[in-house]
Coordinates of C-alpha atoms and ligand atoms in Angstrom, one line a residue:
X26 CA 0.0 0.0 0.0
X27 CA 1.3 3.5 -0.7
X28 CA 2.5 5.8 2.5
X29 CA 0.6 9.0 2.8
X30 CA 3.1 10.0 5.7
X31 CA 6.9 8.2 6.7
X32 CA 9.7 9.6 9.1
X33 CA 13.1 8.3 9.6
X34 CA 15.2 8.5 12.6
X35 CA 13.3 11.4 13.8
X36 CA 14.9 13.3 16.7
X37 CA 14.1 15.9 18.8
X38 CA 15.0 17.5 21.9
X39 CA 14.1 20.5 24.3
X40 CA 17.1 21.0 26.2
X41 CA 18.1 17.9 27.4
X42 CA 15.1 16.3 27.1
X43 CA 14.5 13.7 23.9
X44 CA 10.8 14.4 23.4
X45 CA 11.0 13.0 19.8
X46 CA 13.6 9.7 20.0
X47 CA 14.6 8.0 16.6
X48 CA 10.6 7.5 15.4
X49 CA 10.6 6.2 11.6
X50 CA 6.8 5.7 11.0
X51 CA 5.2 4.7 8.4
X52 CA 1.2 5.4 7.8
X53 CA -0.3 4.4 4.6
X54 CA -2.8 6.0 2.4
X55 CA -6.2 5.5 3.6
X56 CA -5.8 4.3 7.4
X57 CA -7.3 5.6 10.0
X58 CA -4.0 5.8 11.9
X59 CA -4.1 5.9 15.7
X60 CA -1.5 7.5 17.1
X61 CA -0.9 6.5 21.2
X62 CA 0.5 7.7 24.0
X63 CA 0.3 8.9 27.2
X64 CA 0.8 12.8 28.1
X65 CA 4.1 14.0 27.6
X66 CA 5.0 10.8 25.8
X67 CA 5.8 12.9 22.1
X68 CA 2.8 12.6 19.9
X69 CA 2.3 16.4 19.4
X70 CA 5.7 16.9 18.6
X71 CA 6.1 14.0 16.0
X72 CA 2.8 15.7 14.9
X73 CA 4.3 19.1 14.5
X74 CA 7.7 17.8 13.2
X75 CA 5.5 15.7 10.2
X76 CA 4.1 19.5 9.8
X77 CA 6.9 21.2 9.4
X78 CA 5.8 23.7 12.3
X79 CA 9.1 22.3 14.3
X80 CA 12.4 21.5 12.8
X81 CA 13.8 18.0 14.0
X82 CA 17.4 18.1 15.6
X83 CA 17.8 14.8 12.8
X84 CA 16.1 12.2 10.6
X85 CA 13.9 13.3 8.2
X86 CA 9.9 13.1 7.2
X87 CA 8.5 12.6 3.6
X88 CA 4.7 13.4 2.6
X89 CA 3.6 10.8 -0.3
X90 CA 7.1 10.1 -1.3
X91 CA 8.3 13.6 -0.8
X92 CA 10.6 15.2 1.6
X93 CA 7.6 18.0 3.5
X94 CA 7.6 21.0 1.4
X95 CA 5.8 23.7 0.2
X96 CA 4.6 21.6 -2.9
X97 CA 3.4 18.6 0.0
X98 CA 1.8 21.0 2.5
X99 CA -1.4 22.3 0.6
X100 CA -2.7 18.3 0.7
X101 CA -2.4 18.2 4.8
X102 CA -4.8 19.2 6.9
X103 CA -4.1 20.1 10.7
X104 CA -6.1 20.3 14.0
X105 CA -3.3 20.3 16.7
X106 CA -4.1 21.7 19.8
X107 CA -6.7 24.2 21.0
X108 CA -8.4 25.8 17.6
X109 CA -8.2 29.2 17.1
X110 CA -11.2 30.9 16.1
X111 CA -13.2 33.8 16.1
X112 CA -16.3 33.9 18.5
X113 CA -17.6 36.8 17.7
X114 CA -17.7 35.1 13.5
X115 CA -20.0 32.3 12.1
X116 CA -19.2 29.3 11.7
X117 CA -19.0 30.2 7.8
X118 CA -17.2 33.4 8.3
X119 CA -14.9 31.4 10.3
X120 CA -14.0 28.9 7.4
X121 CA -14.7 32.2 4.7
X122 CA -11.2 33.4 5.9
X123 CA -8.9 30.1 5.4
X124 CA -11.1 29.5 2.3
X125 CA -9.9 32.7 0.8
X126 CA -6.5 32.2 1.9
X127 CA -6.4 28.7 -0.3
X128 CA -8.5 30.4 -3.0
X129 CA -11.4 27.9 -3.2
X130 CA -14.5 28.4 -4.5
X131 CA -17.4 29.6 -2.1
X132 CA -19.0 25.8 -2.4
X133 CA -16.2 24.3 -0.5
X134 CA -17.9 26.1 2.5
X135 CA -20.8 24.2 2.1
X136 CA -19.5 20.5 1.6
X137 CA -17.2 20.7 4.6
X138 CA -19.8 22.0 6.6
X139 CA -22.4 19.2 5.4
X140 CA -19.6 17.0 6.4
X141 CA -19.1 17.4 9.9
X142 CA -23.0 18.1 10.1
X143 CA -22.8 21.9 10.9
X144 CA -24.7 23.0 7.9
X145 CA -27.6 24.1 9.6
X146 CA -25.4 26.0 12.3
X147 CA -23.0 28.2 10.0
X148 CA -24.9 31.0 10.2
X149 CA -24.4 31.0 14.2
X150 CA -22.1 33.1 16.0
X151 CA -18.7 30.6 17.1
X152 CA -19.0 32.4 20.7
X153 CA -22.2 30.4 21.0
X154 CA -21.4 26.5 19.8
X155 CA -21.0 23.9 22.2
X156 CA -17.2 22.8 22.5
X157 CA -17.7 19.7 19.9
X158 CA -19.2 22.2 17.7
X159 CA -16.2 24.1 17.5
X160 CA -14.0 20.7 17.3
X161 CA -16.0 20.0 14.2
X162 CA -15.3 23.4 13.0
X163 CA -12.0 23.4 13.3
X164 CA -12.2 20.0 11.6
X165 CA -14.1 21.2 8.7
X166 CA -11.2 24.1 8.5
X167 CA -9.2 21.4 8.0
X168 CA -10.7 19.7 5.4
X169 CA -11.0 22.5 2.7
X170 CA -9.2 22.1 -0.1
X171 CA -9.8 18.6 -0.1
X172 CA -6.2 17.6 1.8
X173 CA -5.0 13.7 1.3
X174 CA -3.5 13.7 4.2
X175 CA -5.8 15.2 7.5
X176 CA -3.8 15.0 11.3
X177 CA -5.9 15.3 14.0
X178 CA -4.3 16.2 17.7
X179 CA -6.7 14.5 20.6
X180 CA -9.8 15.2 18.8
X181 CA -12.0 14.1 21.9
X182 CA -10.0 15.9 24.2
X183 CA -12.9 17.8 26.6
X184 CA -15.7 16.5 24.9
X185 CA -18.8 15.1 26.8
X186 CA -20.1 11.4 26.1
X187 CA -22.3 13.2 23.1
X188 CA -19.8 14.7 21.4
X189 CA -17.6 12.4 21.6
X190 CA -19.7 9.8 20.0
X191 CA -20.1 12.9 17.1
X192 CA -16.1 13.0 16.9
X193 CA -16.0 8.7 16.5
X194 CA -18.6 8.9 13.2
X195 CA -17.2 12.1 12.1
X196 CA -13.4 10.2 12.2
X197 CA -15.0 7.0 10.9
X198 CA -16.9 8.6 7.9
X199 CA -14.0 10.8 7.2
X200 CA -12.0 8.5 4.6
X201 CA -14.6 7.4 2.7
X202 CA -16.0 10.8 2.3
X203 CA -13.2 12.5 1.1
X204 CA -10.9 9.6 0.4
X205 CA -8.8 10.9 2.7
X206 CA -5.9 9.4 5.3
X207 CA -6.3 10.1 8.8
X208 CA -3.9 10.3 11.6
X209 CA -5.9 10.7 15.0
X210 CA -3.3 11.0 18.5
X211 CA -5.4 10.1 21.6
X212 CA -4.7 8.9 24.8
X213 CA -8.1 7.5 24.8
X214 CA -7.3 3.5 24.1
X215 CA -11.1 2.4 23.5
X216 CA -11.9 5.4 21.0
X217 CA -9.1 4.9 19.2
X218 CA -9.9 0.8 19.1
X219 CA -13.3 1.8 17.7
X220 CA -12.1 3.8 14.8
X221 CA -8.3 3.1 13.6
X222 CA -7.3 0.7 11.2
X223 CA -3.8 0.8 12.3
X224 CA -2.0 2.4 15.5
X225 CA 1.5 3.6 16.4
X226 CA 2.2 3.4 20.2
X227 CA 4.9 6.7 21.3
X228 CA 6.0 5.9 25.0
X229 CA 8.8 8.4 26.4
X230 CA 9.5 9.2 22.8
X231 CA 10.3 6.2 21.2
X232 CA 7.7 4.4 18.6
X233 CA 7.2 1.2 20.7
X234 CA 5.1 -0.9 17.6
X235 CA 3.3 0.2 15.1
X236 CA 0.9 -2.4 13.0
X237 CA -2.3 -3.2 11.6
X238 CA -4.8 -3.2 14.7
X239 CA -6.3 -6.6 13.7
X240 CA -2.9 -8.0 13.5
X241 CA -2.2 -6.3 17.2
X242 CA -4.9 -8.0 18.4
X243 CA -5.0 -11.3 16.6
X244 CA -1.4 -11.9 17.8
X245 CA -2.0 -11.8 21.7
X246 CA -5.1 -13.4 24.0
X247 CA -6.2 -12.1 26.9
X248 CA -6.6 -14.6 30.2
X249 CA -8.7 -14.0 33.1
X250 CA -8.1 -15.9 36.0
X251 CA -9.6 -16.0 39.8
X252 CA -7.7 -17.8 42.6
X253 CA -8.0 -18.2 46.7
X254 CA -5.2 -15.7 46.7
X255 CA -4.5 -13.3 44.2
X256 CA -1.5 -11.5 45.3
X257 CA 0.2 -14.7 45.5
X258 CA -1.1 -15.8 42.5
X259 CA 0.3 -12.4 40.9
X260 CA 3.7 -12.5 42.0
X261 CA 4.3 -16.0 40.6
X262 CA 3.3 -15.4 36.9
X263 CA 5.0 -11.9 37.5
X264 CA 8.1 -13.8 38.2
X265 CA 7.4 -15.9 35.3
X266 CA 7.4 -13.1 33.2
X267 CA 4.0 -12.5 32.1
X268 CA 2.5 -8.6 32.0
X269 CA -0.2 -8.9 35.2
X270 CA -3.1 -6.2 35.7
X271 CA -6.1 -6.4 38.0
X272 CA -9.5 -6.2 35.9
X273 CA -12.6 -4.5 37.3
X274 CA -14.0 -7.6 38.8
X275 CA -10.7 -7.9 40.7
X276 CA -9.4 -10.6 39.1
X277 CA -6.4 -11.0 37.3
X278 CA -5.7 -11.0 34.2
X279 CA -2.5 -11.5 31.6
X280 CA -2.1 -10.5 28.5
X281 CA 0.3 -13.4 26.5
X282 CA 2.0 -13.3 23.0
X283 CA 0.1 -16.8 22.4
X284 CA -2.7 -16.2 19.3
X285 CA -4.2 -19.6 20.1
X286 CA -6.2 -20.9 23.1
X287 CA -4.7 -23.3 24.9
X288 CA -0.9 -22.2 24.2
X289 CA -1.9 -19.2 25.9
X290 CA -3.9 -20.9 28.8
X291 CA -2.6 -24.3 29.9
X292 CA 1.1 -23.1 31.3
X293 CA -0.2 -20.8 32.9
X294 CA -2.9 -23.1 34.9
X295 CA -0.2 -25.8 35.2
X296 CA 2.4 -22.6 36.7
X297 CA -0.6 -22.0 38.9
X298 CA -1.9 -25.4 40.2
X299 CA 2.1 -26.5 40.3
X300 CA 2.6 -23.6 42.9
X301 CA -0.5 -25.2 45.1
X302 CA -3.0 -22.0 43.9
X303 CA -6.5 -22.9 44.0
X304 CA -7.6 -21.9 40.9
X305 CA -11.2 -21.3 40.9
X306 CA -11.7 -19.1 37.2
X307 CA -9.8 -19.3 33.9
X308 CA -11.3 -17.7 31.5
X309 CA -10.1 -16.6 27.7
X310 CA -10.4 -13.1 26.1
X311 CA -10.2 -11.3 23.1
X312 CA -7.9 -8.9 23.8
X313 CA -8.1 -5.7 23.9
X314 CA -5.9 -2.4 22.5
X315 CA -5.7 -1.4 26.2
X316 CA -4.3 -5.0 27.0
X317 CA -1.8 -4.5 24.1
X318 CA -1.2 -1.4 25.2
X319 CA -0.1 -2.1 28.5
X320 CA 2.3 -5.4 27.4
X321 CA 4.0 -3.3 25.0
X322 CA 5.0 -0.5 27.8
X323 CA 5.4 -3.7 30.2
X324 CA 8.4 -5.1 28.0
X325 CA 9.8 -1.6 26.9
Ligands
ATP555 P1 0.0 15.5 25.5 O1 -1.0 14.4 25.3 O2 0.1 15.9 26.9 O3 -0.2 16.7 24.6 P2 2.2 14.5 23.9 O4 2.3 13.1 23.7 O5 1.6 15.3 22.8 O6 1.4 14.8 25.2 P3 4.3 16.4 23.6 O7 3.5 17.6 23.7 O8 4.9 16.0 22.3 O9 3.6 15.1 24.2 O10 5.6 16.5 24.6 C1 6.6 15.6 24.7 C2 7.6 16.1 25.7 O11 8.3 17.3 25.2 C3 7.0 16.5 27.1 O12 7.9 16.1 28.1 C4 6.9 18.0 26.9 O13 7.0 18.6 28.2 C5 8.1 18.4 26.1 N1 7.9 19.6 25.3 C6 7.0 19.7 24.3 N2 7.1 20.9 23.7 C7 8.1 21.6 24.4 C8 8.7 22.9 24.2 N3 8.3 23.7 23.3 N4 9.7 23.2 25.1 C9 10.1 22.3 26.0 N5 9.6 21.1 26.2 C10 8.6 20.7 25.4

């Protein structure tokens, strides 16, 4: 598959600190790319070194085969960080400026507000739009001029349950309508699960796997287990090297690199019943990005 967006090597520090650590990614054209990480763990400033809006100490970034120039910028489309816009402007007026900026014609206006569903509010004063109005404004921004490639920074970030569900079918529709690739940063493991085709993990600055999500998830299963005493229980496949978490039930559960069912589950119920633990619960999962999540920062 073609790559809409690849980086070698890229580096970049503030001070002494490596925010950006040797990241080659590589997203290809159409995905709905996930981009995780914690806070503080680099995703903004790959983002803004992809843009061109930071200049990497070294390595280098190419946009559909092309080192980032002024010939690749006019087919990205940004939302990083808060939005500015005008509150005292419509929505339309809002979108008027950039589309006059690009030089588009006044119908652009009207297809990327149809897009993120704000046609009927473009007349409305910005002051006045609820805060996942405004993300979707900022979005549709974004999207004139049709770009190929469209980056969006923590999307969801401050939305309530209603607009977040808006953001998740705005992201999801967002390819097929305008053919588009998407990069979407979150921290938020179980939007990004719903919408991304593929997801790049950035922990302390350093791209810790990057893959097709089904892959992720078809390589790992996810075991649940319930004993007489956990914490012992816990400590002895800690020892044995496997990631442990407690899940909201309280029970324990381990994420293993074993795709099929019983590789993944017999060793650890003969470890268990070997070490006298009464197990009462064993139980098999698919797993989840969270779960693959948290074994990739265990082993890092
Ligand atoms: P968040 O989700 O909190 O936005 P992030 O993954 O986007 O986090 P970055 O904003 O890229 O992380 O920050 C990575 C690291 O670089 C952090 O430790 C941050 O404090 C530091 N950093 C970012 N920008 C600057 C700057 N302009 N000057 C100094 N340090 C910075």
């Amino acid at each position: 598959m073609p790559i809409a967006l690849q980086t070698r090597s890229l580096t970049k520090r503030f001070a002494r600190h490596i925010a950006v650590d040797d990241v080659s990614m590589a997203v290809p054209t159409q995905a709905i790319y996930g981009f995780l990480g914690a806070n503080g763990a680099g995703k903004t400033t790959t983002l803004r070194l992809a843009l061109g809006l930071l200049r990497a100490d070294s390595g280098w970034v190419e946009l559909f085969g092309r080192r980032v120039g002024r010939d690749t910028l006019p087919r990205v489309g940004a939302l990083i960080e808060n939005p500015s816009l005008y509150p005292h402007l419509t929505g339309r007026e809002n979108l008027d400026i950039t589309r006059r900026l690009l030089g588009l014609d006044h119908g652009e206006i009207d297809r990327v507000l149809a897009i993120v569903d704000l046609a009927s509010a473009g007349r409305q004063r910005v002051g006045g739009y609820s805060l996942g109005m405004r993300q979707r404004l900022a979005i549709a921004r974004a999207l004139l001029g049709r770009p190929q490639l469209l980056i969006l920074d923590e999307p969801t970030n401050g939305l309530d349950p209603e607009g977040i569900v808006d953001m998740r079918s705005l992201i999801r529709r967002l390819p097929a309508t305008d053919g588009a690739t998407l990069i979407v940063s979150s921290h938020h493991l179980a939007e990004i699960e719903q919408v991304a085709t593929h997801v790049g993990l950035i922990h302390h600055g350093r791209l810790l796997l990057e893959q097709p999500l089904d892959a992720l998830l078809g390589q790992q299963t996810a075991v649940e287990i319930a004993t007489d005493d956990l914490v012992a229980s816990a400590e002895l496949l800690d020892r044995a090297g496997y990631a442990v978490a407690y899940d909201l039930s309280g029970r324990l559960l381990l994420v293993t690199a074993s795709p099929d069912q019983p590789t993944a589950s017999a060793p650890i119920a003969a470890l268990l019943v070997g070490e006298r633990q009464v197990l009462h619960h064993l139980a098999l999962r698919r797993p989840t990005l969270e779960h693959a999540y948290h074994r990739a920062i265990a082993a890092a």
